[in-house]
Amino acid sequence: MPFEHLAITSVHSMPCIQCRPLEVPPLKMGGLANRGEAQPRLLPCSGSCVLGFRDSCQNELDGLNKKGQKAHGRKMRHRSGICPSYLGTRRNLTHHGGAPLGSHPCADGATVHANLRDQGPRRCPRPCCGRAPGRAMRMAHAPRQWSRSPAALAAAAALLLVLTYMAATRSGKDTSRRPPAVPSTTLDEDRVRKSCTPDGGRGGAGMRVVITGSAGFIGYHVAGALKGRGDGVVGIDNFNDYYPVSLKAARAQGLEKAGVYTVRGDVRDVEMMSRLIELCRATHVVHMAAQAGVRYAASQPMQYVDYNVAGSVGLFEAVKAAERPPAVVYASSSSVYGRNVKVPFSEGDAVVHPASLYAATKLAVELLAEVYHSLNALSVTGLRFFTVYGPWGRPDMAYMSFARAMVEGDPVRIFQANGAELARDFTYVGDIVAGVLGALDTAPPSTRELAENRLFNLGNTRPVTVTEFVTELEAALGLEAQRKFVPVPNLGDVLLTHANVSAAGSAFGYSPQTPLSEGLRYFARWYFEYYGADGHTMADDERNYKPV
């Protein structure tokens, strides 16, 4: 199975001819380099590289630990961008007085830890000050932007969701299919250790990462990108049958060829997850496992609560139990903004009107992250993804179903509400991966002094209507679509999504770089290579699959 689509490391990378028989461009890493300057030279590939190409950056890092260097979240930039060998390394800079990254000055210039809410006031370490900070200063850099009232309402909504689930379970009146019992999993310990060992390609600074949902769309790309730059990676996926398992198996097979072992298991199995984190000696966990899809939630609510909410609790419990708890980066969704009318959506907006049960479960996960951060000092970073597209997508996603309909000569259904078209902030998966890696690279450790609860939007910032999207897809596929406009079903879709990504840009240089037309060309090349020009290589379970 071709695996070149996983070639995601940095803008310094270029495809290796020996290792890339298919001409599928590598996914871009937006915002991680200065595009106008010369890039480091690519070393010739001997054919032994994991994903088809390697970075070569021999320059020394500029600005690390220099006297007087500011540590206030400033991006450490190389002369020609961020050095690939530095991507993912921990920053260990300090202010005067020994305060760590994330601290802020008190009134007279001394420093006080920003993360004070779970410890009570701590006095300034400088004897000249001796004062405890007031509330305004304690909250000056608080990562969460919710006010008390929206947060309380959101918590109440999450509690209501859980109580509804419990009541339905006890009454037996819920007719949706419940997820199967959590199966026991026996880990292949040698394979886990080997998969989690960094290959030394980043100067010994590689992470050890456990990725849940690694056989899923985004998890697959993130796993390949991390392995490609030298990090140790092990994946876990339950291979549920929400959509054809053959596609998940193909992704897992591609990861296996790259040296990433995928455990067939369930994140709700806390004992197994704890053992996996221990065997990996994980420094980070990327939590991508979830039941996806807005419309499917209307008919299968139990699965969403069990997989998304209970599954996240299981993951956080396993992380909490680790001897050295890893930092957690988890997937949230733009759907949490629900019926908000203020655009673009910003992390500080109130999120109290979720339009679907799926959105409510994602909001519940954000609240759970806050709880585990506050009570257990876990470092947690939530990423709200905006309408991701690209190679290896799920068959239930709009652009995948559009492509199949066009290839097979069927009408493309375009939803409308009150005569208005839906518009989405379509974001290429390569830009999303860049954001995930940026969040990992800047995630503080899970310690009482340094842990933070962060939340970022990852989008393209350029929403387009679905009709415009179909027009671009026609050009990419070289096919004409039969447009059929239909009323949007009342299953939780919103009219518009639009991301404000300035917070992610400030924190780790996130800047989406892939125009829609370019991203769809990459997708079209993969689609025809994987399924064939007329879909003749499509697996039986995919051929028979009909999305909701």
Coordinates of C-alpha atoms in Angstrom, one line a residue:
M1 CA 0.0 0.0 0.0
P2 CA 1.5 3.4 -1.0
F3 CA 2.6 5.3 2.1
E4 CA 4.0 8.4 0.6
H5 CA 1.1 10.5 1.9
L6 CA 2.5 10.3 5.4
A7 CA 5.6 12.3 4.4
I8 CA 5.1 15.2 6.8
T9 CA 8.0 16.6 8.6
S10 CA 8.7 20.3 7.9
V11 CA 8.9 22.8 5.1
H12 CA 12.5 22.0 4.8
S13 CA 11.7 18.5 3.5
M14 CA 11.4 17.5 -0.1
P15 CA 10.4 14.2 -1.6
C16 CA 13.1 11.5 -2.2
I17 CA 12.9 10.1 -5.7
Q18 CA 14.1 6.7 -4.7
C19 CA 11.5 6.3 -2.0
R20 CA 8.6 8.0 -3.6
P21 CA 7.3 6.1 -6.7
L22 CA 4.1 8.1 -6.6
E23 CA 4.1 11.8 -7.3
V24 CA 2.0 12.8 -4.3
P25 CA 3.4 16.1 -2.8
P26 CA 4.3 16.0 0.9
L27 CA 1.8 17.6 3.2
K28 CA 2.9 21.2 4.1
M29 CA 3.9 22.3 7.5
G30 CA 2.4 25.8 7.6
G31 CA 4.0 28.6 9.6
L32 CA 7.1 26.8 10.7
A33 CA 9.6 28.6 8.6
N34 CA 10.3 31.9 6.9
R35 CA 9.3 31.2 3.4
G36 CA 11.3 34.0 1.8
E37 CA 14.7 32.7 2.9
A38 CA 17.0 29.9 1.6
Q39 CA 16.2 26.5 3.2
P40 CA 18.8 24.0 4.3
R41 CA 20.0 21.6 1.6
L42 CA 18.4 18.1 1.5
L43 CA 20.8 15.2 1.9
P44 CA 20.5 12.5 -0.8
C45 CA 18.3 9.6 0.4
S46 CA 19.8 6.1 0.4
G47 CA 16.4 4.4 0.5
S48 CA 16.6 3.7 4.2
C49 CA 14.5 6.6 5.4
V50 CA 11.2 5.8 7.1
L51 CA 8.8 8.0 5.1
G52 CA 10.8 8.8 1.9
F53 CA 12.8 11.8 2.9
R54 CA 14.8 13.3 5.7
D55 CA 15.6 16.8 6.9
S56 CA 19.2 18.1 6.9
C57 CA 19.8 21.1 9.0
Q58 CA 23.3 21.4 10.4
N59 CA 23.0 25.0 11.6
E60 CA 23.1 25.6 15.2
L61 CA 20.0 26.9 16.9
D62 CA 19.9 30.6 17.3
G63 CA 18.9 32.2 20.6
L64 CA 18.7 29.2 22.9
N65 CA 19.6 30.0 26.5
K66 CA 21.2 33.3 25.5
K67 CA 21.7 35.7 28.4
G68 CA 18.7 37.9 28.7
Q69 CA 16.6 35.7 26.4
K70 CA 12.9 36.2 27.1
A71 CA 10.9 33.1 27.9
H72 CA 7.3 34.5 27.5
G73 CA 6.2 32.0 24.8
R74 CA 8.5 33.6 22.2
K75 CA 9.1 31.4 19.2
M76 CA 12.7 30.4 19.0
R77 CA 13.4 31.0 15.3
H78 CA 16.3 29.8 13.3
R79 CA 18.0 32.1 10.7
S80 CA 15.9 30.4 8.1
G81 CA 12.9 29.3 10.2
I82 CA 12.8 26.7 13.0
C83 CA 15.5 24.2 12.6
P84 CA 13.9 20.7 11.9
S85 CA 16.3 19.1 14.4
Y86 CA 14.9 21.4 17.0
L87 CA 11.2 20.7 16.3
G88 CA 9.8 19.0 19.3
T89 CA 12.6 19.7 21.8
R90 CA 11.7 21.0 25.2
R91 CA 12.4 24.6 26.0
N92 CA 14.2 25.0 29.3
L93 CA 14.5 28.7 29.6
T94 CA 14.2 30.8 32.7
H95 CA 13.5 34.3 33.8
H96 CA 15.4 36.0 36.5
G97 CA 14.8 34.4 39.8
G98 CA 14.6 30.9 38.2
A99 CA 10.9 31.2 37.3
P100 CA 9.9 28.7 34.5
L101 CA 8.5 29.2 31.1
G102 CA 4.9 30.5 31.5
S103 CA 5.7 32.7 34.5
H104 CA 4.9 36.4 34.5
P105 CA 6.2 39.5 36.2
C106 CA 4.8 40.8 39.5
A107 CA 4.4 44.5 40.2
D108 CA 8.1 45.3 40.8
G109 CA 9.5 43.0 38.0
A110 CA 9.9 39.8 40.1
T111 CA 8.2 36.7 38.8
V112 CA 5.3 34.6 40.1
H113 CA 4.2 31.3 38.6
A114 CA 1.2 31.7 36.3
N115 CA -0.3 28.3 37.2
L116 CA -1.6 29.2 40.7
R117 CA -5.2 28.2 40.7
D118 CA -4.6 24.7 42.0
Q119 CA -2.0 25.7 44.6
G120 CA -3.2 28.8 46.2
P121 CA -1.2 32.1 46.1
R122 CA 2.5 31.7 46.1
R123 CA 4.7 34.6 47.0
C124 CA 7.2 36.1 44.6
P125 CA 10.5 34.3 44.9
R126 CA 12.4 37.6 45.2
P127 CA 12.9 38.7 48.7
C128 CA 12.6 42.3 47.7
C129 CA 8.9 41.7 46.9
G130 CA 7.4 39.2 49.3
R131 CA 3.9 39.8 48.0
A132 CA 1.3 37.3 46.9
P133 CA -0.3 38.2 43.6
G134 CA -3.9 39.5 43.4
R135 CA -6.6 37.8 41.3
A136 CA -6.0 40.0 38.3
M137 CA -2.4 39.1 38.2
R138 CA -3.0 35.4 38.9
M139 CA -5.4 35.2 36.0
A140 CA -3.4 37.4 33.6
H141 CA -2.3 34.5 31.5
A142 CA -5.0 32.1 32.3
P143 CA -5.2 29.7 29.3
R144 CA -9.0 29.3 29.5
Q145 CA -11.0 32.3 28.4
W146 CA -14.5 31.3 29.6
S147 CA -16.2 33.5 32.2
R148 CA -17.8 32.0 35.2
S149 CA -21.3 32.0 33.8
P150 CA -20.7 30.2 30.4
A151 CA -18.4 27.7 32.1
A152 CA -21.1 26.9 34.7
L153 CA -23.7 26.5 32.0
A154 CA -21.4 24.3 30.0
A155 CA -20.6 22.1 33.0
A156 CA -24.3 21.8 33.7
A157 CA -24.9 20.8 30.1
A158 CA -22.2 18.1 30.4
L159 CA -23.7 16.9 33.7
L160 CA -27.1 16.7 32.1
L161 CA -25.6 14.7 29.2
V162 CA -24.1 12.1 31.6
L163 CA -27.2 11.9 33.7
T164 CA -29.3 11.3 30.6
Y165 CA -27.0 8.6 29.6
M166 CA -27.2 6.9 33.0
A167 CA -31.0 7.2 33.0
A168 CA -31.3 5.7 29.6
T169 CA -29.0 2.9 30.5
R170 CA -30.9 2.0 33.6
S171 CA -34.4 2.4 32.1
G172 CA -33.6 0.3 29.1
K173 CA -35.7 2.7 26.9
D174 CA -32.8 3.8 24.7
T175 CA -33.0 1.9 21.4
S176 CA -29.6 2.8 20.0
R177 CA -26.9 0.3 19.7
R178 CA -24.6 0.4 22.7
P179 CA -20.9 -0.1 22.3
P180 CA -19.6 -3.6 23.0
A181 CA -18.0 -4.3 26.3
V182 CA -14.4 -3.3 26.6
P183 CA -12.3 -6.2 25.4
S184 CA -9.1 -7.2 27.2
T185 CA -5.9 -6.5 25.3
T186 CA -2.6 -8.3 25.6
L187 CA 0.2 -6.1 24.6
D188 CA 3.2 -7.2 22.6
E189 CA 5.7 -5.5 25.0
D190 CA 8.7 -5.9 22.7
R191 CA 7.0 -4.3 19.8
V192 CA 5.7 -1.5 21.9
R193 CA 9.1 -0.7 23.3
K194 CA 10.7 -0.8 19.8
S195 CA 8.0 1.4 18.2
C196 CA 8.3 3.9 21.0
T197 CA 12.1 4.3 20.8
P198 CA 13.2 7.5 19.0
D199 CA 15.6 6.8 16.1
G200 CA 18.1 9.5 17.1
G201 CA 17.4 11.5 14.0
R202 CA 16.7 14.7 16.1
G203 CA 19.9 14.7 18.1
G204 CA 18.5 12.5 20.8
A205 CA 15.7 14.9 21.5
G206 CA 12.9 12.7 20.2
M207 CA 9.6 12.4 22.0
R208 CA 8.0 9.1 23.0
V209 CA 4.3 9.4 22.0
V210 CA 1.2 7.3 22.4
I211 CA -1.4 8.1 19.8
T212 CA -5.0 7.0 20.4
G213 CA -7.1 6.6 17.2
S214 CA -4.0 6.1 15.2
A215 CA -5.8 4.2 12.4
G216 CA -8.2 7.1 12.0
F217 CA -7.9 9.9 9.5
I218 CA -5.9 12.6 11.5
G219 CA -4.3 10.2 13.9
Y220 CA -2.7 8.3 11.0
H221 CA -1.2 11.4 9.5
V222 CA 0.1 12.6 12.9
A223 CA 1.7 9.2 13.7
G224 CA 3.5 9.2 10.3
A225 CA 4.7 12.8 10.7
L226 CA 6.1 12.1 14.2
K227 CA 7.8 8.9 13.1
G228 CA 9.2 10.6 10.0
R229 CA 11.1 13.2 12.1
G230 CA 12.6 10.7 14.5
D231 CA 10.1 10.5 17.4
G232 CA 9.1 7.2 19.0
V233 CA 5.5 6.5 18.3
V234 CA 3.0 3.7 19.2
G235 CA -0.6 3.8 18.2
I236 CA -3.8 2.3 19.6
D237 CA -7.2 1.9 17.8
N238 CA -10.3 -0.2 18.4
F239 CA -11.1 -0.5 14.7
N240 CA -14.8 -0.1 15.3
D241 CA -17.1 -0.5 12.3
Y242 CA -18.6 3.0 12.1
Y243 CA -17.1 3.2 8.6
P244 CA -15.4 0.4 6.6
V245 CA -12.7 -1.3 8.6
S246 CA -10.7 -2.0 5.4
L247 CA -9.6 1.7 5.2
K248 CA -8.5 1.7 8.9
A249 CA -6.6 -1.6 8.2
A250 CA -4.8 0.0 5.2
R251 CA -3.8 3.0 7.3
A252 CA -2.4 0.7 10.1
Q253 CA -0.6 -1.3 7.4
G254 CA 1.1 1.8 6.2
L255 CA 2.1 2.8 9.7
E256 CA 3.5 -0.7 10.2
K257 CA 5.8 -0.3 7.2
A258 CA 7.0 3.0 8.7
G259 CA 7.8 1.3 12.0
V260 CA 4.8 2.4 14.0
Y261 CA 3.1 -0.5 15.9
T262 CA -0.7 -0.2 16.2
V263 CA -2.2 -1.9 19.2
R264 CA -5.8 -3.2 18.7
G265 CA -7.3 -2.0 21.9
D266 CA -9.8 0.4 23.6
V267 CA -8.9 3.6 25.5
R268 CA -11.6 2.7 28.0
D269 CA -9.4 -0.2 29.2
V270 CA -7.6 1.9 31.9
E271 CA -5.3 -0.9 33.0
M272 CA -4.1 -1.6 29.5
M273 CA -3.7 2.1 28.7
S274 CA -1.6 2.5 31.9
R275 CA 0.6 -0.4 30.9
L276 CA 1.0 1.0 27.4
I277 CA 2.1 4.4 28.7
E278 CA 4.5 2.7 31.1
L279 CA 6.0 0.4 28.4
C280 CA 6.4 3.3 26.0
R281 CA 7.8 5.6 28.8
A282 CA 5.6 8.1 27.1
T283 CA 6.5 11.8 27.3
H284 CA 3.3 12.8 25.4
V285 CA -0.1 11.4 24.5
V286 CA -2.1 12.5 21.5
H287 CA -5.7 11.6 22.1
M288 CA -7.5 11.4 18.7
A289 CA -9.8 8.4 19.5
A290 CA -13.4 9.4 19.3
Q291 CA -16.7 8.5 17.7
A292 CA -16.9 11.0 14.8
G293 CA -19.7 12.4 12.7
V294 CA -22.4 14.9 13.6
R295 CA -25.4 13.3 12.0
Y296 CA -24.7 9.7 13.2
A297 CA -25.0 10.9 16.8
A298 CA -28.8 11.4 16.3
S299 CA -29.3 7.7 15.9
Q300 CA -26.5 6.3 18.1
P301 CA -26.2 8.6 21.1
M302 CA -24.9 5.9 23.4
Q303 CA -21.8 5.3 21.3
Y304 CA -20.9 8.9 21.4
V305 CA -21.2 9.3 25.2
D306 CA -19.4 6.0 25.8
Y307 CA -16.5 6.4 23.3
N308 CA -16.0 10.2 23.6
V309 CA -16.8 10.9 27.2
A310 CA -16.0 7.6 29.0
G311 CA -13.1 6.9 26.7
S312 CA -11.5 10.3 27.5
V313 CA -12.0 9.6 31.3
G314 CA -10.2 6.3 30.8
L315 CA -7.4 8.0 29.0
F316 CA -7.0 10.8 31.6
E317 CA -7.1 8.2 34.4
A318 CA -4.3 6.2 32.7
V319 CA -2.2 9.3 32.3
K320 CA -2.8 10.4 35.9
A321 CA -1.6 7.0 37.2
A322 CA 1.7 7.2 35.4
E323 CA 4.9 7.6 37.4
R324 CA 5.8 10.6 35.2
P325 CA 2.5 11.7 33.7
P326 CA 2.9 12.7 30.0
A327 CA 1.6 15.9 28.5
V328 CA -1.7 15.4 26.7
V329 CA -2.8 16.9 23.4
Y330 CA -6.4 16.0 22.5
A331 CA -8.7 16.6 19.6
S332 CA -11.7 18.8 20.1
S333 CA -13.9 20.2 17.4
S334 CA -15.2 23.5 15.9
S335 CA -18.7 22.0 16.5
V336 CA -18.4 23.2 20.2
Y337 CA -19.2 26.7 19.0
G338 CA -22.6 25.5 17.9
R339 CA -25.0 28.2 17.1
N340 CA -22.6 31.1 17.9
V341 CA -23.3 34.0 15.5
K342 CA -20.1 35.9 16.2
V343 CA -17.4 35.2 13.7
P344 CA -14.7 34.3 13.4
F345 CA -14.9 31.9 16.3
S346 CA -12.3 32.5 19.0
E347 CA -11.3 30.5 22.0
G348 CA -12.6 33.1 24.3
D349 CA -16.2 32.9 23.0
A350 CA -18.8 31.3 25.2
V351 CA -19.6 27.8 24.1
V352 CA -23.0 27.1 25.7
H353 CA -25.1 26.3 22.6
P354 CA -23.9 23.0 21.1
A355 CA -26.1 22.1 18.1
S356 CA -25.5 18.3 18.3
L357 CA -24.9 15.5 20.7
Y358 CA -21.5 15.1 19.1
A359 CA -20.6 18.7 19.9
A360 CA -21.8 18.2 23.5
T361 CA -19.5 15.3 24.0
K362 CA -16.6 17.2 22.6
L363 CA -17.4 20.1 25.0
A364 CA -17.6 17.5 27.8
V365 CA -14.0 16.4 27.0
E366 CA -12.8 19.9 27.3
L367 CA -14.4 20.2 30.7
L368 CA -12.9 16.9 31.7
A369 CA -9.4 18.2 30.7
E370 CA -9.9 21.2 32.9
V371 CA -10.8 18.9 35.9
Y372 CA -7.8 16.7 35.4
H373 CA -5.5 19.7 35.0
S374 CA -6.8 21.4 38.1
L375 CA -6.9 18.3 40.4
N376 CA -4.0 16.3 39.0
A377 CA -1.7 18.9 37.5
L378 CA -1.9 17.3 34.0
S379 CA -0.6 19.3 31.1
V380 CA -3.5 19.4 28.6
T381 CA -3.9 21.0 25.2
G382 CA -7.1 20.9 23.3
L383 CA -7.3 21.5 19.6
R384 CA -10.5 22.6 17.9
F385 CA -10.3 21.2 14.4
F386 CA -12.2 23.0 11.6
T387 CA -13.5 20.7 8.7
V388 CA -10.4 18.8 7.8
Y389 CA -9.9 17.3 4.4
G390 CA -7.2 15.5 2.5
P391 CA -5.8 12.0 1.5
W392 CA -7.0 9.0 3.6
G393 CA -10.2 10.7 4.7
R394 CA -13.3 8.9 6.2
P395 CA -15.9 7.8 3.7
D396 CA -18.6 9.6 5.6
M397 CA -16.9 13.0 5.2
A398 CA -18.6 15.3 2.7
Y399 CA -15.7 15.7 0.2
M400 CA -15.2 11.9 0.1
S401 CA -18.8 11.3 -0.7
F402 CA -18.7 14.1 -3.2
A403 CA -15.8 12.5 -5.0
R404 CA -17.4 9.1 -5.1
A405 CA -20.6 10.5 -6.4
M406 CA -18.8 12.4 -9.2
V407 CA -16.8 9.3 -10.2
E408 CA -19.9 7.1 -10.2
G409 CA -22.0 9.7 -12.0
D410 CA -24.4 10.2 -9.1
P411 CA -25.8 13.6 -7.9
V412 CA -23.9 15.6 -5.4
R413 CA -26.2 16.7 -2.6
I414 CA -25.6 20.2 -1.4
F415 CA -27.4 21.2 1.8
Q416 CA -29.3 24.5 2.1
A417 CA -31.1 26.1 5.0
N418 CA -33.7 28.8 4.4
G419 CA -32.2 29.4 0.9
A420 CA -28.7 29.9 2.3
E421 CA -25.8 27.6 1.6
L422 CA -23.6 26.1 4.3
A423 CA -20.1 27.4 4.4
R424 CA -17.1 25.7 6.1
D425 CA -13.6 26.6 7.0
F426 CA -12.1 23.7 5.1
T427 CA -8.6 23.0 6.4
Y428 CA -6.0 20.7 4.7
V429 CA -4.8 17.8 6.9
G430 CA -1.2 18.8 6.4
D431 CA -1.9 22.2 8.1
I432 CA -3.7 20.4 10.9
V433 CA -0.7 18.1 11.4
A434 CA 1.5 21.1 11.6
G435 CA -0.7 22.5 14.4
V436 CA -0.7 19.2 16.3
L437 CA 3.1 19.0 16.1
G438 CA 3.4 22.6 17.2
A439 CA 1.2 22.0 20.2
L440 CA 3.3 18.9 21.1
D441 CA 6.5 20.8 20.8
T442 CA 5.4 23.6 23.1
A443 CA 3.4 21.5 25.6
P444 CA 4.7 22.1 29.2
P445 CA 5.3 19.0 31.3
S446 CA 2.7 17.6 33.7
T447 CA 4.2 19.0 36.9
R448 CA 2.5 21.1 39.6
E449 CA 4.7 24.1 38.8
L450 CA 4.5 24.1 35.0
A451 CA 1.4 22.3 33.8
E452 CA -1.1 24.4 31.8
N453 CA -4.6 23.9 30.3
R454 CA -4.4 25.3 26.8
L455 CA -7.0 25.5 24.0
F456 CA -6.5 26.5 20.4
N457 CA -8.4 26.7 17.1
L458 CA -6.8 25.0 14.1
G459 CA -8.5 26.1 10.9
N460 CA -7.8 27.7 7.5
T461 CA -9.4 31.1 8.3
R462 CA -11.0 31.2 4.8
P463 CA -14.5 29.7 4.8
V464 CA -16.1 28.9 1.4
T465 CA -19.6 27.7 0.5
V466 CA -20.1 24.1 -0.3
T467 CA -20.9 25.0 -4.0
E468 CA -17.5 26.7 -4.2
F469 CA -15.9 23.7 -2.7
V470 CA -17.6 21.4 -5.3
T471 CA -16.4 23.6 -8.1
E472 CA -12.8 23.3 -6.9
L473 CA -13.2 19.5 -6.5
E474 CA -14.5 19.3 -10.1
A475 CA -11.3 21.0 -11.3
A476 CA -9.1 18.7 -9.2
L477 CA -10.8 15.5 -10.3
G478 CA -11.4 16.5 -13.9
L479 CA -15.1 15.6 -13.6
E480 CA -18.4 17.4 -13.6
A481 CA -20.7 17.3 -10.7
Q482 CA -24.5 16.9 -10.9
R483 CA -25.6 19.4 -8.2
K484 CA -28.7 18.6 -6.2
F485 CA -29.7 21.2 -3.6
V486 CA -31.6 19.7 -0.7
P487 CA -32.8 21.0 2.7
V488 CA -30.3 20.5 5.5
P489 CA -31.6 17.8 7.9
N490 CA -32.2 18.8 11.5
L491 CA -29.3 16.7 12.8
G492 CA -26.9 19.3 14.2
D493 CA -25.3 21.0 11.2
V494 CA -24.6 24.7 11.5
L495 CA -24.6 27.3 8.7
L496 CA -21.0 28.6 9.0
T497 CA -17.7 27.9 10.6
H498 CA -14.8 30.3 10.6
A499 CA -11.7 30.0 12.7
N500 CA -9.6 32.7 14.4
V501 CA -6.2 31.1 14.8
S502 CA -4.2 34.0 16.2
A503 CA -3.8 32.2 19.6
A504 CA -2.1 29.2 17.9
G505 CA 0.0 31.5 15.8
S506 CA 1.3 33.2 18.8
A507 CA 1.9 30.0 20.8
F508 CA 3.6 27.9 18.2
G509 CA 3.7 29.7 14.9
Y510 CA 0.6 28.0 13.4
S511 CA -0.2 29.5 10.0
P512 CA -2.2 27.5 7.4
Q513 CA -0.4 27.4 4.1
T514 CA -2.5 25.2 1.8
P515 CA -5.0 26.8 -0.6
L516 CA -8.2 24.8 -1.2
S517 CA -7.3 24.2 -4.8
E518 CA -3.9 22.8 -4.0
G519 CA -5.2 20.6 -1.2
L520 CA -7.9 19.1 -3.4
R521 CA -5.3 18.3 -6.1
Y522 CA -3.3 16.3 -3.5
F523 CA -6.5 14.6 -2.5
A524 CA -7.5 13.8 -6.1
R525 CA -4.1 12.2 -6.8
W526 CA -4.5 10.0 -3.7
Y527 CA -8.1 9.1 -4.5
F528 CA -7.4 7.8 -8.0
E529 CA -4.3 6.0 -6.9
Y530 CA -6.1 4.2 -4.0
Y531 CA -9.5 3.6 -5.5
G532 CA -8.7 3.6 -9.3
A533 CA -10.0 5.9 -11.9
D534 CA -13.4 4.3 -11.8
G535 CA -13.4 3.0 -8.3
H536 CA -12.7 -0.6 -9.3
T537 CA -10.1 -1.2 -6.6
M538 CA -12.6 -0.1 -3.8
A539 CA -12.9 -2.8 -1.1
D540 CA -16.3 -4.5 -0.8
D541 CA -17.1 -3.0 2.6
E542 CA -16.4 0.5 1.2
R543 CA -18.4 -0.2 -2.0
N544 CA -21.4 -1.2 0.1
Y545 CA -21.1 1.7 2.6
K546 CA -23.7 4.4 2.6
P547 CA -23.0 7.4 4.9
V548 CA -25.7 8.8 7.1

